[in-house]
mmCIF file of C-alpha atoms and ligand atoms in Angstrom:
data_model
loop_
_atom_site.group_PDB
_atom_site.id
_atom_site.type_symbol
_atom_site.label_atom_id
_atom_site.label_comp_id
_atom_site.label_asym_id
_atom_site.label_seq_id
_atom_site.Cartn_x
_atom_site.Cartn_y
_atom_site.Cartn_z
ATOM 1 C CA UNK A 1 13.651 237.878 152.171
ATOM 2 C CA UNK A 2 16.486 235.310 152.231
ATOM 3 C CA UNK A 3 16.230 232.128 150.172
ATOM 4 C CA UNK A 4 15.001 229.415 152.549
ATOM 5 C CA UNK A 5 15.210 225.645 151.991
ATOM 6 C CA UNK A 6 15.577 226.036 148.220
ATOM 7 C CA UNK A 7 18.122 223.397 147.236
ATOM 8 C CA UNK A 8 17.813 223.895 143.437
ATOM 9 C CA UNK A 9 18.503 227.632 143.877
ATOM 10 C CA UNK A 10 21.612 226.815 145.888
ATOM 11 C CA UNK A 11 22.798 224.261 143.317
ATOM 12 C CA UNK A 12 22.390 226.854 140.555
ATOM 13 C CA UNK A 13 24.443 229.331 142.564
ATOM 14 C CA UNK A 14 27.165 226.768 143.291
ATOM 15 C CA UNK A 15 27.543 225.639 139.689
ATOM 16 C CA UNK A 16 27.699 229.181 138.300
ATOM 17 C CA UNK A 17 30.667 229.916 140.610
ATOM 18 C CA UNK A 18 32.904 226.900 139.909
ATOM 19 C CA UNK A 19 36.271 228.359 140.800
ATOM 20 C CA UNK A 20 35.358 230.697 143.621
ATOM 21 C CA UNK A 21 36.689 230.836 147.158
ATOM 22 C CA UNK A 22 34.499 229.252 149.826
ATOM 23 C CA UNK A 23 34.643 229.609 153.592
ATOM 24 C CA UNK A 24 32.842 227.553 156.240
ATOM 25 C CA UNK A 25 32.412 228.101 159.926
ATOM 26 C CA UNK A 26 31.276 225.027 161.872
ATOM 27 C CA UNK A 27 29.906 224.654 165.382
ATOM 28 C CA UNK A 28 28.633 221.922 167.661
ATOM 29 C CA UNK A 29 25.614 221.153 165.452
ATOM 30 C CA UNK A 30 27.993 219.632 162.874
ATOM 31 C CA UNK A 31 28.811 216.808 165.279
ATOM 32 C CA UNK A 32 25.310 216.430 166.764
ATOM 33 C CA UNK A 33 24.436 213.656 164.289
ATOM 34 C CA UNK A 34 27.543 211.799 165.503
ATOM 35 C CA UNK A 35 25.907 211.648 168.925
ATOM 36 C CA UNK A 36 28.001 214.319 170.610
ATOM 37 C CA UNK A 37 26.076 216.668 172.911
ATOM 38 C CA UNK A 38 26.100 220.355 171.973
ATOM 39 C CA UNK A 39 25.945 221.553 175.624
ATOM 40 C CA UNK A 40 23.487 224.241 174.679
ATOM 41 C CA UNK A 41 19.891 224.929 175.602
ATOM 42 C CA UNK A 42 18.204 222.125 177.525
ATOM 43 C CA UNK A 43 21.127 219.796 176.845
ATOM 44 C CA UNK A 44 23.563 222.438 178.105
ATOM 45 C CA UNK A 45 23.997 220.812 181.447
ATOM 46 C CA UNK A 46 26.497 218.177 182.345
ATOM 47 C CA UNK A 47 25.581 216.640 185.687
ATOM 48 C CA UNK A 48 23.771 219.815 186.815
ATOM 49 C CA UNK A 49 26.850 221.863 185.978
ATOM 50 C CA UNK A 50 26.491 224.543 183.352
ATOM 51 C CA UNK A 51 29.014 223.358 180.754
ATOM 52 C CA UNK A 52 30.080 226.931 180.009
ATOM 53 C CA UNK A 53 31.071 227.387 183.657
ATOM 54 C CA UNK A 54 33.284 224.316 183.681
ATOM 55 C CA UNK A 55 35.188 225.475 180.622
ATOM 56 C CA UNK A 56 37.159 228.227 182.340
ATOM 57 C CA UNK A 57 40.586 228.595 183.950
ATOM 58 C CA UNK A 58 38.839 229.648 187.189
ATOM 59 C CA UNK A 59 36.866 226.394 187.314
ATOM 60 C CA UNK A 60 40.069 224.437 186.708
ATOM 61 C CA UNK A 61 41.874 226.286 189.479
ATOM 62 C CA UNK A 62 38.963 225.717 191.879
ATOM 63 C CA UNK A 63 38.466 221.992 191.135
ATOM 64 C CA UNK A 64 40.747 220.532 188.466
ATOM 65 C CA UNK A 65 39.388 217.027 189.122
ATOM 66 C CA UNK A 66 35.842 218.084 188.245
ATOM 67 C CA UNK A 67 36.932 219.855 185.063
ATOM 68 C CA UNK A 68 39.085 216.889 184.070
ATOM 69 C CA UNK A 69 36.151 214.486 184.570
ATOM 70 C CA UNK A 70 34.083 216.616 182.202
ATOM 71 C CA UNK A 71 36.842 216.619 179.567
ATOM 72 C CA UNK A 72 37.693 212.962 180.090
ATOM 73 C CA UNK A 73 34.035 212.196 179.394
ATOM 74 C CA UNK A 74 34.077 214.326 176.246
ATOM 75 C CA UNK A 75 37.309 212.656 175.068
ATOM 76 C CA UNK A 76 35.750 209.256 175.575
ATOM 77 C CA UNK A 77 32.560 210.239 173.726
ATOM 78 C CA UNK A 78 34.535 211.704 170.826
ATOM 79 C CA UNK A 79 36.663 208.558 170.516
ATOM 80 C CA UNK A 80 33.508 206.418 170.434
ATOM 81 C CA UNK A 81 31.811 208.671 167.858
ATOM 82 C CA UNK A 82 32.240 208.457 164.097
ATOM 83 C CA UNK A 83 32.361 211.282 161.566
ATOM 84 C CA UNK A 84 28.896 211.777 160.032
ATOM 85 C CA UNK A 85 27.921 212.567 156.400
ATOM 86 C CA UNK A 86 28.297 216.304 157.044
ATOM 87 C CA UNK A 87 31.963 215.877 158.050
ATOM 88 C CA UNK A 88 32.471 213.667 154.999
ATOM 89 C CA UNK A 89 30.749 216.162 152.683
ATOM 90 C CA UNK A 90 32.933 219.055 153.857
ATOM 91 C CA UNK A 91 36.052 216.906 153.548
ATOM 92 C CA UNK A 92 35.028 215.948 150.004
ATOM 93 C CA UNK A 93 34.396 219.603 149.150
ATOM 94 C CA UNK A 94 37.879 220.456 150.437
ATOM 95 C CA UNK A 95 39.434 217.795 148.207
ATOM 96 C CA UNK A 96 37.505 219.105 145.160
ATOM 97 C CA UNK A 97 37.974 222.785 145.826
ATOM 98 C CA UNK A 98 41.442 223.792 146.928
ATOM 99 C CA UNK A 99 40.106 227.305 147.542
ATOM 100 C CA UNK A 100 37.836 226.113 150.351
ATOM 101 C CA UNK A 101 38.820 226.822 153.958
ATOM 102 C CA UNK A 102 36.913 225.352 156.895
ATOM 103 C CA UNK A 103 37.033 226.931 160.328
ATOM 104 C CA UNK A 104 35.678 224.743 163.097
ATOM 105 C CA UNK A 105 34.905 225.441 166.714
ATOM 106 C CA UNK A 106 34.683 221.709 167.364
ATOM 107 C CA UNK A 107 37.414 219.991 169.356
ATOM 108 C CA UNK A 108 36.347 216.390 168.660
ATOM 109 C CA UNK A 109 38.769 215.570 165.766
ATOM 110 C CA UNK A 110 35.863 214.249 163.653
ATOM 111 C CA UNK A 111 36.604 216.478 160.632
ATOM 112 C CA UNK A 112 40.200 215.238 160.660
ATOM 113 C CA UNK A 113 38.995 211.654 160.906
ATOM 114 C CA UNK A 114 36.697 212.254 157.906
ATOM 115 C CA UNK A 115 39.838 212.978 155.901
ATOM 116 C CA UNK A 116 39.521 216.768 155.736
ATOM 117 C CA UNK A 117 42.898 217.980 154.416
ATOM 118 C CA UNK A 118 44.677 219.634 157.381
ATOM 119 C CA UNK A 119 45.833 222.531 155.178
ATOM 120 C CA UNK A 120 42.148 223.432 154.647
ATOM 121 C CA UNK A 121 41.015 223.108 158.255
ATOM 122 C CA UNK A 122 41.549 225.493 161.165
ATOM 123 C CA UNK A 123 40.557 224.335 164.639
ATOM 124 C CA UNK A 124 39.670 227.607 166.338
ATOM 125 C CA UNK A 125 39.169 226.080 169.767
ATOM 126 C CA UNK A 126 41.943 223.489 169.833
ATOM 127 C CA UNK A 127 41.578 219.744 170.227
ATOM 128 C CA UNK A 128 40.418 217.457 173.035
ATOM 129 C CA UNK A 129 43.405 215.219 172.355
ATOM 130 C CA UNK A 130 45.998 217.909 172.906
ATOM 131 C CA UNK A 131 47.320 218.265 176.442
ATOM 132 C CA UNK A 132 49.138 221.338 177.594
ATOM 133 C CA UNK A 133 50.698 222.582 180.785
ATOM 134 C CA UNK A 134 48.493 224.743 183.041
ATOM 135 C CA UNK A 135 51.591 226.709 184.078
ATOM 136 C CA UNK A 136 51.672 229.684 181.697
ATOM 137 C CA UNK A 137 55.452 229.916 181.899
ATOM 138 C CA UNK A 138 55.870 226.345 180.684
ATOM 139 C CA UNK A 139 55.494 225.602 176.971
ATOM 140 C CA UNK A 140 54.933 221.846 177.213
ATOM 141 C CA UNK A 141 52.326 220.570 174.694
ATOM 142 C CA UNK A 142 51.485 217.011 173.756
ATOM 143 C CA UNK A 143 49.453 216.315 170.610
ATOM 144 C CA UNK A 144 47.366 213.343 169.668
ATOM 145 C CA UNK A 145 47.067 211.714 173.087
ATOM 146 C CA UNK A 146 44.148 209.270 172.873
ATOM 147 C CA UNK A 147 44.741 207.399 176.142
ATOM 148 C CA UNK A 148 41.327 206.491 177.530
ATOM 149 C CA UNK A 149 41.233 206.714 180.484
ATOM 150 C CA UNK A 150 43.985 209.281 180.523
ATOM 151 C CA UNK A 151 44.941 208.357 184.102
ATOM 152 C CA UNK A 152 43.355 205.675 186.318
ATOM 153 C CA UNK A 153 41.440 208.202 188.444
ATOM 154 C CA UNK A 154 39.539 209.397 185.337
ATOM 155 C CA UNK A 155 38.286 205.897 184.475
ATOM 156 C CA UNK A 156 34.676 206.689 185.525
ATOM 157 C CA UNK A 157 34.539 209.152 182.622
ATOM 158 C CA UNK A 158 35.381 206.410 180.136
ATOM 159 C CA UNK A 159 32.260 204.333 180.606
ATOM 160 C CA UNK A 160 29.437 204.776 178.088
ATOM 161 C CA UNK A 161 25.805 204.210 178.966
ATOM 162 C CA UNK A 162 24.565 201.208 176.927
ATOM 163 C CA UNK A 163 21.621 201.939 174.652
ATOM 164 C CA UNK A 164 19.377 199.531 176.595
ATOM 165 C CA UNK A 165 20.254 200.860 180.056
ATOM 166 C CA UNK A 166 17.340 202.058 182.171
ATOM 167 C CA UNK A 167 19.513 204.619 183.946
ATOM 168 C CA UNK A 168 22.608 206.442 182.758
ATOM 169 C CA UNK A 169 25.883 205.270 184.255
ATOM 170 C CA UNK A 170 27.140 207.122 187.347
ATOM 171 C CA UNK A 171 29.146 209.796 185.567
ATOM 172 C CA UNK A 172 26.178 211.098 183.609
ATOM 173 C CA UNK A 173 23.526 210.316 186.245
ATOM 174 C CA UNK A 174 22.998 213.558 188.130
ATOM 175 C CA UNK A 175 21.547 211.631 191.083
ATOM 176 C CA UNK A 176 24.817 209.849 191.781
ATOM 177 C CA UNK A 177 27.344 212.029 193.614
ATOM 178 C CA UNK A 178 30.550 212.655 191.675
ATOM 179 C CA UNK A 179 33.748 211.399 193.208
ATOM 180 C CA UNK A 180 36.211 214.094 194.148
ATOM 181 C CA UNK A 181 39.517 213.558 192.384
ATOM 182 C CA UNK A 182 42.473 215.075 194.217
ATOM 183 C CA UNK A 183 45.001 217.014 192.170
ATOM 184 C CA UNK A 184 47.641 214.437 193.096
ATOM 185 C CA UNK A 185 45.813 211.888 190.871
ATOM 186 C CA UNK A 186 45.569 214.089 187.779
ATOM 187 C CA UNK A 187 47.934 214.186 184.790
ATOM 188 C CA UNK A 188 51.133 216.144 185.364
ATOM 189 C CA UNK A 189 53.529 217.996 183.100
ATOM 190 C CA UNK A 190 56.680 215.944 182.483
ATOM 191 C CA UNK A 191 58.733 219.157 182.344
ATOM 192 C CA UNK A 192 57.618 221.179 185.371
ATOM 193 C CA UNK A 193 55.229 218.869 187.280
ATOM 194 C CA UNK A 194 52.351 221.379 187.133
ATOM 195 C CA UNK A 195 48.924 220.029 186.206
ATOM 196 C CA UNK A 196 48.231 219.296 182.576
ATOM 197 C CA UNK A 197 45.020 220.728 181.117
ATOM 198 C CA UNK A 198 43.041 220.012 177.941
ATOM 199 C CA UNK A 199 44.426 221.830 174.884
ATOM 200 C CA UNK A 200 41.178 223.646 174.183
ATOM 201 C CA UNK A 201 40.295 227.327 174.324
ATOM 202 C CA UNK A 202 38.223 228.094 177.416
ATOM 203 C CA UNK A 203 35.809 230.966 177.953
ATOM 204 C CA UNK A 204 37.741 234.120 178.685
ATOM 205 C CA UNK A 205 40.830 232.893 176.809
ATOM 206 C CA UNK A 206 42.250 234.273 173.566
ATOM 207 C CA UNK A 207 42.270 232.279 170.368
ATOM 208 C CA UNK A 208 45.723 231.376 169.088
ATOM 209 C CA UNK A 209 47.249 234.484 167.512
ATOM 210 C CA UNK A 210 49.211 232.662 164.805
ATOM 211 C CA UNK A 211 46.083 230.775 163.779
ATOM 212 C CA UNK A 212 44.045 233.982 163.528
ATOM 213 C CA UNK A 213 46.837 235.526 161.464
ATOM 214 C CA UNK A 214 46.685 232.637 158.980
ATOM 215 C CA UNK A 215 42.920 233.012 158.684
ATOM 216 C CA UNK A 216 43.183 236.742 157.985
ATOM 217 C CA UNK A 217 45.839 236.095 155.356
ATOM 218 C CA UNK A 218 43.459 233.692 153.638
ATOM 219 C CA UNK A 219 40.573 236.172 153.876
ATOM 220 C CA UNK A 220 42.695 238.870 152.248
ATOM 221 C CA UNK A 221 43.655 236.733 149.243
ATOM 222 C CA UNK A 222 40.545 237.751 147.316
ATOM 223 C CA UNK A 223 36.771 237.703 146.969
ATOM 224 C CA UNK A 224 34.715 234.953 148.604
ATOM 225 C CA UNK A 225 31.560 233.570 146.987
ATOM 226 C CA UNK A 226 29.878 231.977 149.994
ATOM 227 C CA UNK A 227 30.342 231.416 153.711
ATOM 228 C CA UNK A 228 28.647 228.319 155.099
ATOM 229 C CA UNK A 229 27.619 228.625 158.732
ATOM 230 C CA UNK A 230 27.043 225.065 159.897
ATOM 231 C CA UNK A 231 25.595 223.933 163.201
ATOM 232 C CA UNK A 232 25.854 227.282 164.915
ATOM 233 C CA UNK A 233 24.004 230.593 164.830
ATOM 234 C CA UNK A 234 25.325 233.139 162.306
ATOM 235 C CA UNK A 235 24.748 235.972 164.752
ATOM 236 C CA UNK A 236 26.810 234.611 167.653
ATOM 237 C CA UNK A 237 30.511 235.276 168.125
ATOM 238 C CA UNK A 238 32.820 234.304 166.456
ATOM 239 C CA UNK A 239 30.567 233.344 163.538
ATOM 240 C CA UNK A 240 29.179 236.864 163.360
ATOM 241 C CA UNK A 241 32.691 238.279 162.890
ATOM 242 C CA UNK A 242 33.610 235.882 160.083
ATOM 243 C CA UNK A 243 30.241 236.386 158.391
ATOM 244 C CA UNK A 244 30.961 240.114 158.362
ATOM 245 C CA UNK A 245 34.489 239.643 157.011
ATOM 246 C CA UNK A 246 33.269 237.266 154.305
ATOM 247 C CA UNK A 247 30.338 239.507 153.379
ATOM 248 C CA UNK A 248 32.768 242.411 153.030
ATOM 249 C CA UNK A 249 34.554 240.268 150.410
ATOM 250 C CA UNK A 250 31.347 239.640 148.491
ATOM 251 C CA UNK A 251 30.173 236.418 150.102
ATOM 252 C CA UNK A 252 26.601 235.265 150.352
ATOM 253 C CA UNK A 253 25.772 233.540 153.627
ATOM 254 C CA UNK A 254 24.446 229.969 153.693
ATOM 255 C CA UNK A 255 23.243 228.891 157.132
ATOM 256 C CA UNK A 256 22.695 225.180 157.749
ATOM 257 C CA UNK A 257 21.297 224.650 161.227
ATOM 258 C CA UNK A 258 18.328 223.338 163.187
ATOM 259 C CA UNK A 259 17.237 226.966 163.586
ATOM 260 C CA UNK A 260 17.734 229.761 161.092
ATOM 261 C CA UNK A 261 17.141 233.367 162.166
ATOM 262 C CA UNK A 262 15.846 234.659 158.820
ATOM 263 C CA UNK A 263 15.796 238.269 159.975
ATOM 264 C CA UNK A 264 19.616 238.215 160.274
ATOM 265 C CA UNK A 265 20.060 237.189 156.628
ATOM 266 C CA UNK A 266 20.150 239.373 153.542
ATOM 267 C CA UNK A 267 17.888 238.907 150.497
ATOM 268 C CA UNK A 268 20.627 237.029 148.575
ATOM 269 C CA UNK A 269 21.513 234.733 151.488
ATOM 270 C CA UNK A 270 20.471 231.119 151.938
ATOM 271 C CA UNK A 271 19.055 229.326 154.967
ATOM 272 C CA UNK A 272 18.527 225.567 155.333
ATOM 273 C CA UNK A 273 16.683 224.324 158.398
ATOM 274 C CA UNK A 274 17.521 220.834 159.622
ATOM 275 C CA UNK A 275 20.292 218.382 160.377
ATOM 276 C CA UNK A 276 23.604 219.230 158.719
ATOM 277 C CA UNK A 277 24.284 215.509 158.210
ATOM 278 C CA UNK A 278 21.239 215.323 155.920
ATOM 279 C CA UNK A 279 21.479 218.740 154.289
ATOM 280 C CA UNK A 280 25.181 219.254 153.523
ATOM 281 C CA UNK A 281 25.621 216.164 151.309
ATOM 282 C CA UNK A 282 22.591 217.278 149.278
ATOM 283 C CA UNK A 283 23.640 220.916 149.065
ATOM 284 C CA UNK A 284 27.139 220.021 147.884
ATOM 285 C CA UNK A 285 26.120 217.249 145.490
ATOM 286 C CA UNK A 286 26.928 219.216 142.290
ATOM 287 C CA UNK A 287 30.563 219.414 143.472
ATOM 288 C CA UNK A 288 31.132 216.232 145.455
ATOM 289 C CA UNK A 289 28.774 213.769 143.752
ATOM 290 C CA UNK A 290 26.297 211.529 145.494
ATOM 291 C CA UNK A 291 26.843 209.622 148.704
ATOM 292 C CA UNK A 292 28.097 206.058 148.683
ATOM 293 C CA UNK A 293 26.859 203.513 151.229
ATOM 294 C CA UNK A 294 29.801 204.116 153.558
ATOM 295 C CA UNK A 295 28.974 207.826 153.809
ATOM 296 C CA UNK A 296 31.829 208.936 151.570
ATOM 297 C CA UNK A 297 31.501 210.373 148.056
ATOM 298 C CA UNK A 298 32.391 209.386 144.518
HETATM 299 C C1 NAG B 1 42.781 212.898 164.564
HETATM 300 O O1 NAG B 1 42.563 212.522 163.231
HETATM 301 C C2 NAG B 1 43.739 212.282 162.496
HETATM 302 C C3 NAG B 1 43.331 211.964 161.087
HETATM 303 O O2 NAG B 1 42.578 210.778 161.024
HETATM 304 C C4 NAG B 1 44.521 211.133 163.101
HETATM 305 O O3 NAG B 1 45.750 211.001 162.431
HETATM 306 C C5 NAG B 1 44.771 211.422 164.538
HETATM 307 O O4 NAG B 1 45.307 210.285 165.116
HETATM 308 C C6 NAG B 1 43.500 211.780 165.264
HETATM 309 N N1 NAG B 1 43.831 212.128 166.595
HETATM 310 C C7 NAG B 1 43.145 211.684 167.579
HETATM 311 C C8 NAG B 1 43.655 212.103 168.881
HETATM 312 O O5 NAG B 1 42.152 210.973 167.442
HETATM 313 C C1 NAG B 2 48.196 210.288 165.902
HETATM 314 O O1 NAG B 2 48.367 208.975 166.387
HETATM 315 C C2 NAG B 2 47.941 207.964 165.504
HETATM 316 C C3 NAG B 2 47.979 206.638 166.213
HETATM 317 O O2 NAG B 2 49.006 206.574 167.151
HETATM 318 C C4 NAG B 2 48.784 208.031 164.244
HETATM 319 O O3 NAG B 2 48.334 207.054 163.340
HETATM 320 C C5 NAG B 2 48.643 209.413 163.636
HETATM 321 O O4 NAG B 2 49.485 209.551 162.522
HETATM 322 C C6 NAG B 2 48.969 210.520 164.633
HETATM 323 N N1 NAG B 2 48.614 211.792 164.058
HETATM 324 C C7 NAG B 2 49.310 212.902 164.255
HETATM 325 C C8 NAG B 2 48.767 214.124 163.602
HETATM 326 O O5 NAG B 2 50.330 212.945 164.909
HETATM 327 ZN ZN1 ZN B 3 54.926 222.307 182.502
#
């Protein structure tokens, strides 16, 4: 049986391995406490569209305006959101432990904004604020574009529903028809005039080869004491692959998620059921100290 919800046991483990290498793999659940939707399960729909079907090159080819509205909305939400205590705890761990590497599937830039050292963070799925050319033969990339709205036609995506509203605003209200945005009103590449697309990895696309190479180099530098799996299932790809690689280098698995599939964990592994924003600061306290009022650490 894995070790479930036993914080003292985890603290004992952490303090007996003070100089060890630590890996983390983070998913959407890390940013859930910041108010960003995970687009899974019942919340997996955006305006009656299955979010996983919008995040493909085929969907972009078929209706780039619709896909851009979805991403413009996510950009807006991410800009409005703030890093939560889980982002801050991981960033503090990275500052304390130079041998800690964090892989994130999140594209919201919240780990970066929490001050996570860039050398210890790998964004597997890109960044909402990177724009790149949809033309594969063109190499144009623009980083760090926070324009909101990105172009005037995407303004409807930049309106947030007020907390006291009785109905969501049109963009998130599935009863209000979406406006069709013609390709002529979408952002264009300054080099070749093709459409620009969000700099994220879509379903059916390969992860960046150079990035994967860097991760494998890190993995091969030596044994790993623990792999945290935060806000995502340990048995889904790509987490499953990294869990295997880390386990092959001696790591125990520590899952922190709203659901923990105990049967997938080994007898030495840890599982913590709940919100990462509550659990991670407590789990890491022996290394990062206790939380200050502003959500950062001593
Ligand atoms: C992402 O976070 C970094 C670190 O705070 C910041 O320099 C950068 O401007 C952010 N980018 C966006 C697009 O928010
Ligand atoms: C992103 O832009 C912000 C604001 O314009 C700037 O402060 C920051 O240094 C930039 N970050 C990167 C990584 O270029
Ligand atoms: Zn181009």
